[in-house]
Short mmCIF file of C-alpha atoms in Angstrom, two decimals:
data_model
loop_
_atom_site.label_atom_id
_atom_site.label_comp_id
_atom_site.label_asym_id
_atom_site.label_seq_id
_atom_site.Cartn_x
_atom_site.Cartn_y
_atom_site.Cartn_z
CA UNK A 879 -6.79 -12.85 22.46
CA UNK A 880 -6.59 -14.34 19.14
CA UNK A 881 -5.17 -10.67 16.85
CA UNK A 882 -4.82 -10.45 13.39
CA UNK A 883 -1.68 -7.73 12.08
CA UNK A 884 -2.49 -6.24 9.39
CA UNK A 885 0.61 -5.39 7.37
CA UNK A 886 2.71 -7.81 9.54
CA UNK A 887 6.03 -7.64 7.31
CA UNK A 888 6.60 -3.94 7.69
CA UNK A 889 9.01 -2.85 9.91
CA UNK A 890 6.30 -1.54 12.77
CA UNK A 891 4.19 -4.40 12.10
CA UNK A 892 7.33 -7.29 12.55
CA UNK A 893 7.80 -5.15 16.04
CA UNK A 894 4.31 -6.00 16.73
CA UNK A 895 4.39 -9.37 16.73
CA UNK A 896 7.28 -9.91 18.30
CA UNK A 897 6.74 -7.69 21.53
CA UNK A 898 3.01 -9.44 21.68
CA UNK A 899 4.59 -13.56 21.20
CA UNK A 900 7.33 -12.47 24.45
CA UNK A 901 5.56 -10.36 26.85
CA UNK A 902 1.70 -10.89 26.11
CA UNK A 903 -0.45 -14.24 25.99
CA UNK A 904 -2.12 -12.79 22.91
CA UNK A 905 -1.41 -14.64 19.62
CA UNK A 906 -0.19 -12.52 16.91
CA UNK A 907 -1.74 -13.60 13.15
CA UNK A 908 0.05 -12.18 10.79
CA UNK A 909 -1.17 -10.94 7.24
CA UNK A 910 1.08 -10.60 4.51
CA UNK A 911 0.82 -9.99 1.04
CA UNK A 912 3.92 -12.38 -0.13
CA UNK A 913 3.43 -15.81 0.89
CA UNK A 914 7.12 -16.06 0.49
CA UNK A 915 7.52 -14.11 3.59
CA UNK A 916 5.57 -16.75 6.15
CA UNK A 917 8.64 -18.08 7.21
CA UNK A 918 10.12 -15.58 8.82
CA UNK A 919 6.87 -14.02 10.29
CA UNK A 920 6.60 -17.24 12.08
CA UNK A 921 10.08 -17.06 13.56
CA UNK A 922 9.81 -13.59 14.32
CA UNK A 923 6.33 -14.91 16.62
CA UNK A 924 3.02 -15.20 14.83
CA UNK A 925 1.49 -18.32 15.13
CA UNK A 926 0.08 -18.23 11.94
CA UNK A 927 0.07 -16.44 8.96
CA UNK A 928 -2.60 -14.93 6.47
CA UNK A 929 -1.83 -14.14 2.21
CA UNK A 930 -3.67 -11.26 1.31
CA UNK A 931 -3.32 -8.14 -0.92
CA UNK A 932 -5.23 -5.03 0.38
CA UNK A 933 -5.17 -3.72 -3.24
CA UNK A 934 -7.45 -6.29 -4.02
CA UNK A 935 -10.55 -8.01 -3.08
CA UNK A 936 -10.99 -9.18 1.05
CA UNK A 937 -12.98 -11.75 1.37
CA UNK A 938 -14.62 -11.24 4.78
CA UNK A 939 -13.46 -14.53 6.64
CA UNK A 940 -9.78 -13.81 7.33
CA UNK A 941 -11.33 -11.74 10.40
CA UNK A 942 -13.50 -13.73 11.63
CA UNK A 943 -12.80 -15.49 14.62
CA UNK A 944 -10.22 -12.76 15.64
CA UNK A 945 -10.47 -11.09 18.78
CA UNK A 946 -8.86 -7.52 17.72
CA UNK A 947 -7.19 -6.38 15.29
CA UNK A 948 -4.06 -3.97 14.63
CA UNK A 949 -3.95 -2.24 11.33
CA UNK A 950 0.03 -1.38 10.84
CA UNK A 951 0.07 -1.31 7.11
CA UNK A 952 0.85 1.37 4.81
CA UNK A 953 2.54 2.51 1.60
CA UNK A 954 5.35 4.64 2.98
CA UNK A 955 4.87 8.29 2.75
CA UNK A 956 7.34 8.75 0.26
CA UNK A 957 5.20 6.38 -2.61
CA UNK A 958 2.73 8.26 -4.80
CA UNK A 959 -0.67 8.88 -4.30
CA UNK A 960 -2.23 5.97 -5.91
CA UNK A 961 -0.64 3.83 -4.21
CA UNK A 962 -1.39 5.69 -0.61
CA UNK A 963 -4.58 5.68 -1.22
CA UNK A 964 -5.03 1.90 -2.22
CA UNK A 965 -3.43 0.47 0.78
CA UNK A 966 -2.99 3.40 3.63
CA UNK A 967 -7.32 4.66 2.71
CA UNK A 968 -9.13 1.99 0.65
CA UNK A 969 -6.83 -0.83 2.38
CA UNK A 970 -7.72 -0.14 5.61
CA UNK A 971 -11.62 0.54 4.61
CA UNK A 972 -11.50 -2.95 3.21
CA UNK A 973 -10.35 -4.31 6.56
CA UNK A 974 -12.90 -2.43 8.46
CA UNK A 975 -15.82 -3.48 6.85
CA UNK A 976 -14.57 -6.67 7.18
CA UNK A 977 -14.74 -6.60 11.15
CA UNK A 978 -17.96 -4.95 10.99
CA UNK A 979 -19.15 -8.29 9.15
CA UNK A 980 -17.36 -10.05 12.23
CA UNK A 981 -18.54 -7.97 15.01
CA UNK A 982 -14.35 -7.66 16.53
CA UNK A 983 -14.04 -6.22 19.98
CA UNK A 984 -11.38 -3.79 19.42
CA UNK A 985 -9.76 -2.17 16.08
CA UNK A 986 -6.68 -0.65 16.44
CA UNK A 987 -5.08 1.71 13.82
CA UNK A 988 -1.33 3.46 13.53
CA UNK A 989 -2.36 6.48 12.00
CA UNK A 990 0.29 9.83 11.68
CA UNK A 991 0.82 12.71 13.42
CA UNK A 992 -0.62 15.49 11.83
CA UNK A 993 -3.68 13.45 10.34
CA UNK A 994 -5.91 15.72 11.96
CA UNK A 995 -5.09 18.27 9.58
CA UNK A 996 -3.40 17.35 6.38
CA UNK A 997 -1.09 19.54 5.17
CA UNK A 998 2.63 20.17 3.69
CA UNK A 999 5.08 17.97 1.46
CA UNK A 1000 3.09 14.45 2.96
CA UNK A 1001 -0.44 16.05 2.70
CA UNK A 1002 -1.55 13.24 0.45
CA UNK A 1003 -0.25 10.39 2.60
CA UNK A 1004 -1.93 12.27 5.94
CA UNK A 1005 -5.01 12.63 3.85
CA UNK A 1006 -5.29 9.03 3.14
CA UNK A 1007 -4.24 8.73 6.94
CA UNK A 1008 -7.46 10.74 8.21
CA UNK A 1009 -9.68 9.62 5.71
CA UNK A 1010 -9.07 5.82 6.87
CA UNK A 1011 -9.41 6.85 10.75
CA UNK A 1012 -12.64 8.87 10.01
CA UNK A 1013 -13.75 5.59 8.70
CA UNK A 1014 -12.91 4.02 11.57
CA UNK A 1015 -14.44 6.45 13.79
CA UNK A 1016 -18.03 5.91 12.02
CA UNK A 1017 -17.94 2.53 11.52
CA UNK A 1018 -19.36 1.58 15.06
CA UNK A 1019 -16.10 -0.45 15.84
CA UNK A 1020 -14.55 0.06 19.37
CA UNK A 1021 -11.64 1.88 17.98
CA UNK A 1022 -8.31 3.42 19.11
CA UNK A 1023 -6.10 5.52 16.98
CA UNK A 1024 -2.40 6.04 17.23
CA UNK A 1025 -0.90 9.18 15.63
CA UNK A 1026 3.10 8.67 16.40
CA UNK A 1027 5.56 11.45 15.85
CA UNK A 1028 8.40 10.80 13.34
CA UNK A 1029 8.99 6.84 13.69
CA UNK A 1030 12.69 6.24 14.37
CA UNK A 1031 14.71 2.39 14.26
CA UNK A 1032 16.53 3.87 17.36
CA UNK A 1033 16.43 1.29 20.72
CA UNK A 1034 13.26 1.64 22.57
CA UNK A 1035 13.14 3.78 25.72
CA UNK A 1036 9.78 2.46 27.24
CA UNK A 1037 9.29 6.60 28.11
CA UNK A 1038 6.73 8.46 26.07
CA UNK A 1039 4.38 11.20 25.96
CA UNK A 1040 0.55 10.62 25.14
CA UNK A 1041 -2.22 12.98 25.17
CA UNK A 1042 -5.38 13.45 22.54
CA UNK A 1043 -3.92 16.21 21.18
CA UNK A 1044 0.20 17.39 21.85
CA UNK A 1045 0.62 20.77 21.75
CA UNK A 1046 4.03 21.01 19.98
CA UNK A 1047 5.53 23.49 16.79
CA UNK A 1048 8.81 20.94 15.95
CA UNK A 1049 8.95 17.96 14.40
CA UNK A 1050 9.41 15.04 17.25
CA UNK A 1051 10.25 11.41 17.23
CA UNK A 1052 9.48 7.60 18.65
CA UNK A 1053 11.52 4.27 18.21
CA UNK A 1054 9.01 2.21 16.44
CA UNK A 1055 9.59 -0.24 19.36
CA UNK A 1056 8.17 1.85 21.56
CA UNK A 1057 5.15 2.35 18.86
CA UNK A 1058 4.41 -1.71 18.64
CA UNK A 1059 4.45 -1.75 22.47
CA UNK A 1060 1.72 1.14 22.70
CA UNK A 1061 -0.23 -0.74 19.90
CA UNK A 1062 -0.24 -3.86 21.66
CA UNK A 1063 -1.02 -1.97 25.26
CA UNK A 1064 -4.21 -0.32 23.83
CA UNK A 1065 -6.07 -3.56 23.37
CA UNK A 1066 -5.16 -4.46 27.14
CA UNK A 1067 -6.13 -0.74 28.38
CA UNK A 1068 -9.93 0.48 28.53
CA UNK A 1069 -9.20 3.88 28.89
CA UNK A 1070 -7.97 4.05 25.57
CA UNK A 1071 -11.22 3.07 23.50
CA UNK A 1072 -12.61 5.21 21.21
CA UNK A 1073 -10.08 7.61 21.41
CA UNK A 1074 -7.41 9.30 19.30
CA UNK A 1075 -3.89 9.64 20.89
CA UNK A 1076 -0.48 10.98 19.58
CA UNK A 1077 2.39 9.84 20.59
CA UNK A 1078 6.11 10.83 21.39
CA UNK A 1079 9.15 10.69 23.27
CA UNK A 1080 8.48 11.60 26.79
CA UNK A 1081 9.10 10.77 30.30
CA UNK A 1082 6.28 8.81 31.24
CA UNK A 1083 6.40 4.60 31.29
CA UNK A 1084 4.00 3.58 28.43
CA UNK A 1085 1.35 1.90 30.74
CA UNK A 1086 1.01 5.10 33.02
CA UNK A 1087 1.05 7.16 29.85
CA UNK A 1088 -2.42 4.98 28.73
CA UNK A 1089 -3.71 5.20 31.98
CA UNK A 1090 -4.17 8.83 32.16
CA UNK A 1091 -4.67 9.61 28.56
#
């Protein structure tokens, strides 16, 4: 499949691409904002790379032809809420509508933990958060949402836990290698469309985690 990363320079987003170039035959496009970074994307895996600024205009035609797409960008929850809001909310509208116009198979989205209900010190950044996946969830798209616990830049362990809704009080975590792998897994596992998942830890391998979501 021919899948275009949206927000391919982050940190998740880098982890994306390369898990998909070494262990998938999928072809990783990556979309940047910085030209400056293409480089590097392309030694990291993606075969090619896209210039665009979410806080602008999309023009409808850097999805089209794409398979699926993975939306992995986002502000940081520590930046303001303007900025949140542009890239984390309208952003990810913007890239939506665009695969509406483009009729792609599968749109996947790394979402937060605690999206579902917005709340605390980050409420702003987990508003934008829900606000982009209800979009996603109306838009007629196969969809799949990933709401991760606290993402870490500790080793991968390949063991998670994965259910709709997680029934836990404390805060818990995932390496965000672990995250790009589930990303990448959803668009290779049917039982994961149209549905909402959180993810942590666990003890489960990441495919059999999917597979009985």
């Amino acid at each position: 499949m021919k899948v275009l990363i949206v927000g391919a320079n982050g940190h998740t987003g880098r982890l994306i691409i390369e898990y998909m170039a070494s262990h998938t035959e999928d072809h990783p496009y990556a979309m940047i904002r910085d030209e400056a970074q293409e480089k590097e994307l392309m030694e990291w895996g993606a075969v090619e790379v896209i210039v665009t600024d979410l806080e602008k205009k999309i023009d409808h035609e850097i999805t089209k032809g794409m398979d699926a797409i993975i939306f992995a960008a986002g502000s940081g929850s520590h930046t303001g809420p303007d900025k949140t809001i542009a890239v984390d909310q309208e952003g990810a509208k913007k890239i939506i509508d665009s695969a509406k116009e483009n009729q792609i198979s599968h749109f996947v989205m790394l979402s937060s933990m605690g999206a579902d209900e917005p709340q605390g010190p980050l409420e702003h950044y987990l508003s934008a958060k829900k606000e982009a996946d209800d979009y996603l969830i109306n838009s007629g798209l196969t969809y799949t949402i990933v709401r991760p616990g606290h993402l870490t830049h500790e080793p991968s362990t390949g063991k998670v836990t994965i259910a709709e809704k997680l029934d836990i009080v404390d805060e818990h975590q995932i390496p965000r290698e672990d995250v790009a792998h589930i990303l990448v897994a959803c668009l290779h596992t049917k039982n994961t469309q149209n549905k909402i998942m959180e993810v942590i830890s666990g003890e489960k391998d990441i495919e059999q985690a999917l597979e009985m979501i």
